[in-house]
XYZ file of C-alpha atoms in Angstrom:
325
model
C -6.399 -3.714 -33.327
C -9.283 -4.689 -31.027
C -11.706 -1.803 -30.661
C -14.554 -1.960 -28.125
C -18.161 -1.203 -29.052
C -21.227 0.269 -27.389
C -22.243 -3.269 -26.438
C -18.947 -3.650 -24.583
C -19.806 -0.576 -22.518
C -23.176 -2.103 -21.635
C -21.519 -5.414 -20.681
C -18.917 -3.524 -18.619
C -21.661 -1.845 -16.624
C -23.002 -5.237 -15.593
C -19.536 -6.640 -14.894
C -18.558 -3.829 -12.486
C -21.988 -3.405 -10.897
C -21.641 -3.443 -7.124
C -17.875 -2.836 -7.314
C -18.037 0.843 -8.264
C -20.385 3.623 -7.219
C -23.255 5.073 -9.196
C -22.082 8.658 -8.743
C -24.561 11.527 -8.416
C -25.556 13.882 -11.216
C -25.685 17.400 -9.801
C -27.332 20.652 -10.862
C -25.868 23.946 -9.668
C -27.920 26.933 -10.908
C -25.131 29.457 -10.231
C -22.799 27.552 -12.511
C -25.532 27.367 -15.172
C -25.770 31.146 -15.034
C -22.014 31.582 -15.428
C -21.845 29.131 -18.331
C -24.995 30.283 -20.091
C -26.114 26.661 -20.505
C -27.747 24.008 -18.326
C -24.996 21.895 -16.802
C -25.366 18.342 -15.509
C -22.320 17.584 -13.366
C -21.263 13.929 -13.114
C -19.386 13.800 -9.806
C -16.834 11.065 -10.439
C -14.762 12.818 -7.777
C -17.048 10.885 -5.398
C -16.241 7.547 -7.066
C -14.238 4.880 -5.238
C -10.578 6.005 -4.979
C -11.884 9.479 -5.839
C -11.797 9.118 -9.622
C -13.557 7.597 -12.647
C -10.506 5.381 -13.182
C -12.068 2.806 -10.833
C -14.476 1.918 -13.652
C -11.964 1.048 -16.351
C -9.483 -0.643 -14.051
C -12.141 -2.805 -12.431
C -13.577 -3.846 -15.780
C -10.138 -4.652 -17.163
C -9.092 -6.704 -14.138
C -12.386 -8.608 -13.955
C -12.090 -9.349 -17.692
C -8.825 -11.187 -17.105
C -9.022 -14.964 -16.609
C -8.303 -15.942 -13.011
C -5.097 -17.670 -14.078
C -3.981 -14.482 -15.808
C -4.136 -12.363 -12.664
C -2.889 -14.941 -10.154
C 0.687 -13.620 -10.300
C -0.441 -10.086 -9.707
C -1.273 -6.956 -11.640
C 1.032 -4.285 -13.023
C 0.276 -0.846 -14.394
C 1.878 2.501 -15.168
C 0.030 5.614 -14.098
C 0.289 9.288 -13.197
C -1.827 8.453 -10.162
C -5.529 7.688 -10.308
C -5.357 4.567 -12.490
C -2.667 3.206 -10.200
C -4.986 3.650 -7.238
C -7.794 1.949 -9.153
C -5.692 -1.103 -10.019
C -4.432 -1.272 -6.438
C -8.029 -1.278 -5.227
C -8.948 -4.095 -7.633
C -5.909 -6.086 -6.561
C -6.734 -5.694 -2.889
C -10.298 -6.895 -3.442
C -9.088 -9.906 -5.430
C -6.209 -10.659 -3.073
C -3.366 -10.333 -5.581
C -0.159 -8.286 -5.639
C -0.112 -4.969 -7.504
C 2.894 -3.159 -8.989
C 2.424 0.492 -9.972
C 4.981 2.527 -11.932
C 4.508 6.260 -11.322
C 6.296 9.405 -12.544
C 9.055 10.932 -10.457
C 6.902 14.032 -9.970
C 3.685 12.195 -9.071
C 1.555 14.050 -6.490
C 2.320 12.745 -3.005
C -1.380 12.332 -2.236
C -1.722 9.839 -5.117
C 1.458 7.936 -4.242
C 0.317 7.577 -0.630
C -3.084 6.322 -1.732
C -1.568 3.607 -3.956
C 0.560 2.414 -1.060
C -2.338 2.504 1.401
C -4.237 0.217 -0.993
C -1.337 -2.240 -0.961
C 0.352 -1.314 -4.228
C 4.124 -1.504 -4.610
C 5.297 1.782 -6.162
C 8.250 2.204 -8.524
C 9.182 5.638 -9.899
C 10.276 6.116 -13.513
C 10.879 9.368 -15.394
C 8.168 11.851 -16.250
C 6.580 10.506 -19.444
C 4.140 7.708 -20.165
C 6.830 5.996 -22.256
C 9.233 6.040 -19.300
C 6.664 4.376 -17.079
C 5.537 1.821 -19.650
C 9.121 0.657 -20.231
C 9.661 -0.066 -16.542
C 6.208 -1.662 -16.206
C 7.023 -4.124 -19.005
C 10.248 -5.016 -17.220
C 8.272 -5.756 -14.038
C 5.811 -7.903 -16.001
C 8.713 -9.868 -17.466
C 10.258 -10.367 -14.034
C 7.113 -11.198 -12.026
C 4.665 -12.661 -14.526
C 2.071 -10.080 -13.459
C -0.729 -9.164 -15.876
C -0.394 -5.724 -17.434
C -3.387 -3.380 -16.980
C -2.739 -0.367 -19.259
C -4.030 3.033 -18.103
C -5.954 4.029 -21.231
C -5.071 2.307 -24.523
C -6.932 -0.932 -23.798
C -10.324 -2.185 -24.983
C -11.552 -3.298 -21.540
C -10.380 -0.078 -19.882
C -12.116 2.021 -22.554
C -15.372 0.080 -22.156
C -15.256 0.491 -18.389
C -14.658 4.229 -18.640
C -17.586 4.501 -21.026
C -19.962 3.494 -18.237
C -19.570 6.957 -16.662
C -21.008 8.652 -19.755
C -23.746 6.044 -20.228
C -24.762 6.549 -16.607
C -24.692 10.340 -17.028
C -26.932 10.304 -20.109
C -29.447 7.972 -18.455
C -29.525 9.980 -15.217
C -30.219 13.175 -17.176
C -32.933 11.415 -19.206
C -34.567 10.242 -15.970
C -34.968 13.937 -15.119
C -36.513 14.645 -18.502
C -33.356 16.250 -19.902
C -31.955 15.299 -23.294
C -28.336 16.409 -23.473
C -26.928 18.250 -26.472
C -23.338 17.418 -25.546
C -21.053 15.702 -23.069
C -17.838 17.506 -22.075
C -14.937 15.142 -21.465
C -11.407 15.900 -20.200
C -8.673 14.225 -22.228
C -5.375 12.755 -21.115
C -4.493 9.473 -22.789
C -8.005 9.337 -24.186
C -9.544 6.298 -22.481
C -12.412 8.248 -20.944
C -12.944 10.146 -24.194
C -13.080 6.984 -26.301
C -15.487 5.378 -23.840
C -17.642 8.518 -23.856
C -17.749 8.410 -27.654
C -18.964 4.803 -27.629
C -21.594 5.480 -24.964
C -22.890 8.704 -26.514
C -22.976 7.529 -30.120
C -24.613 4.252 -29.135
C -27.358 5.842 -27.038
C -30.618 6.756 -28.825
C -30.226 10.449 -27.919
C -26.642 10.548 -29.295
C -25.338 13.741 -27.643
C -22.243 15.295 -29.193
C -18.919 14.607 -27.495
C -16.634 17.572 -26.876
C -13.017 16.938 -25.871
C -11.378 19.360 -23.431
C -7.657 19.635 -22.693
C -5.254 22.052 -21.010
C -3.595 24.413 -23.490
C -0.282 23.105 -22.159
C -1.129 19.478 -22.989
C -3.147 19.419 -26.218
C -2.070 16.117 -27.757
C -5.629 15.215 -28.742
C -6.553 18.578 -30.289
C -3.392 18.635 -32.386
C -4.017 15.051 -33.478
C -7.693 15.759 -34.170
C -6.804 18.685 -36.432
C -4.014 16.757 -38.165
C -6.265 13.687 -38.579
C -3.469 11.509 -37.213
C -1.804 10.972 -33.855
C 0.950 13.464 -33.142
C 3.299 13.834 -30.200
C 3.577 17.075 -28.229
C 6.251 18.536 -26.017
C 5.550 18.346 -22.304
C 4.813 21.699 -20.682
C 3.964 22.377 -17.053
C 0.268 22.145 -16.177
C -1.686 21.980 -12.941
C -3.745 19.202 -14.560
C -1.233 16.467 -13.676
C -3.521 13.683 -14.943
C -3.879 15.171 -18.429
C -0.386 15.403 -19.852
C 0.485 12.498 -22.150
C 2.946 13.051 -24.965
C 0.489 11.299 -27.284
C -3.032 9.875 -27.012
C -3.598 6.131 -27.206
C -3.904 4.422 -30.575
C -7.268 2.754 -29.881
C -8.589 5.873 -28.227
C -7.771 8.060 -31.202
C -9.187 5.542 -33.655
C -12.534 5.778 -31.870
C -12.599 9.435 -30.833
C -11.320 10.925 -34.093
C -14.460 9.816 -35.919
C -16.994 10.758 -33.228
C -15.761 13.848 -31.358
C -17.513 16.991 -32.556
C -14.968 19.515 -31.341
C -11.705 19.696 -29.375
C -11.303 22.642 -26.992
C -8.338 23.782 -24.917
C -8.478 25.803 -21.696
C -5.891 27.917 -19.899
C -4.288 27.142 -16.559
C -6.129 30.081 -14.987
C -9.467 28.847 -16.354
C -8.866 25.416 -14.813
C -7.992 26.994 -11.476
C -11.148 29.105 -11.563
C -13.212 25.988 -12.270
C -11.678 24.258 -9.228
C -12.625 27.277 -7.129
C -16.161 27.416 -8.556
C -16.755 23.761 -7.757
C -15.550 24.210 -4.189
C -17.618 27.290 -3.416
C -20.673 26.799 -5.617
C -21.062 22.998 -5.712
C -19.270 22.218 -2.404
C -17.100 19.670 -4.241
C -13.358 19.129 -3.980
C -12.212 18.419 -7.542
C -8.627 18.161 -8.754
C -7.501 20.389 -11.646
C -7.631 17.537 -14.167
C -11.167 16.783 -13.025
C -12.302 20.396 -13.425
C -10.939 20.808 -16.939
C -14.215 20.107 -18.760
C -16.166 22.509 -16.565
C -13.565 25.183 -17.308
C -14.568 25.098 -20.982
C -18.216 25.660 -20.072
C -17.481 28.485 -17.619
C -15.311 30.204 -20.240
C -18.287 29.989 -22.640
C -16.170 28.109 -25.175
C -18.819 25.582 -26.208
C -20.114 25.320 -29.776
C -23.265 27.239 -30.631
C -26.417 25.214 -30.195
C -25.329 23.519 -26.970
C -28.001 24.334 -24.393
C -27.716 21.294 -22.106
C -24.355 19.734 -21.399
C -23.185 16.840 -19.282
C -19.835 17.502 -17.606
C -17.647 14.722 -16.238
C -15.802 15.820 -13.086
C -13.213 13.096 -13.299
C -11.493 13.114 -9.911
C -10.962 14.723 -6.541
C -7.467 13.616 -5.569
C -5.781 16.920 -4.847
C -3.445 17.725 -1.970
C -4.832 20.280 0.536
C -1.821 22.549 -0.024
C -2.393 22.565 -3.792
C -6.087 23.259 -3.355
C -5.315 26.103 -0.953
C -2.847 27.645 -3.399
C -5.344 27.501 -6.283
C -8.032 29.109 -4.162
C -5.664 31.872 -3.054
C -4.501 32.525 -6.619
C -8.069 32.877 -7.917
C -9.419 35.005 -5.045
């Protein structure tokens, strides 16, 4: 099994330079007061395609030999990774096939199509989507770009955490921890590589919805376990099981795994809108929810928080705001 390293994260940063944004690191004193710690918010919701996924997808696609991507790109995604691969394909002038769940948010489906991706719907689980994606690869000869369990994707996602740590250091702040939302685990694994490889080595804290806690259960069991799907507003964070590579990396580096309630996630979305003036989707607000609920381990005084995406339909955002009024 090929596992990426800290050096791969550094190389990925150079490979994707100029193709993704250096997103801002924000301070919001009112949120600090609510959390009881200093928070450094990494606004990946302002990244290209509105999510951190642009980093991993771009690194993975650019890592492919030109011959390997000539027949197109194929991926399976709940939404944001599909948009990221579609963006990469458009910039490189190749076809993109994206397999999405039957219940994918319309705003994410529309974005994939606007970027030129051909969408196919398949079931509701990652396994459903992967099966159909492999069939498309067999039929078209397209290169498969997995959403999270891939060395190049992991390295690309790690650039968000490396950037966060360096931006905080430039302000004279040494972070005690980085809070990372977990779905399939690509961002988490990349964060672990970046944090453990940096001289300041902040702890990595994994955050999941209570309704989709595949990583926490695996972390406690010390092996990957599958969980039953339950409804959650965090549509980007509900895999049945975390990726094999991701768990191999994260299980040895993560300090603690925390879960947050649906209401806590909704309140974090509201707080970001009104206090930080940011539109962040529920999946993207998950890590902040842990801080606002004061669920962090003792000793954490300064925490980086990755706000992973902002692709939320206006109607969904309105409903969350109304429900938390």
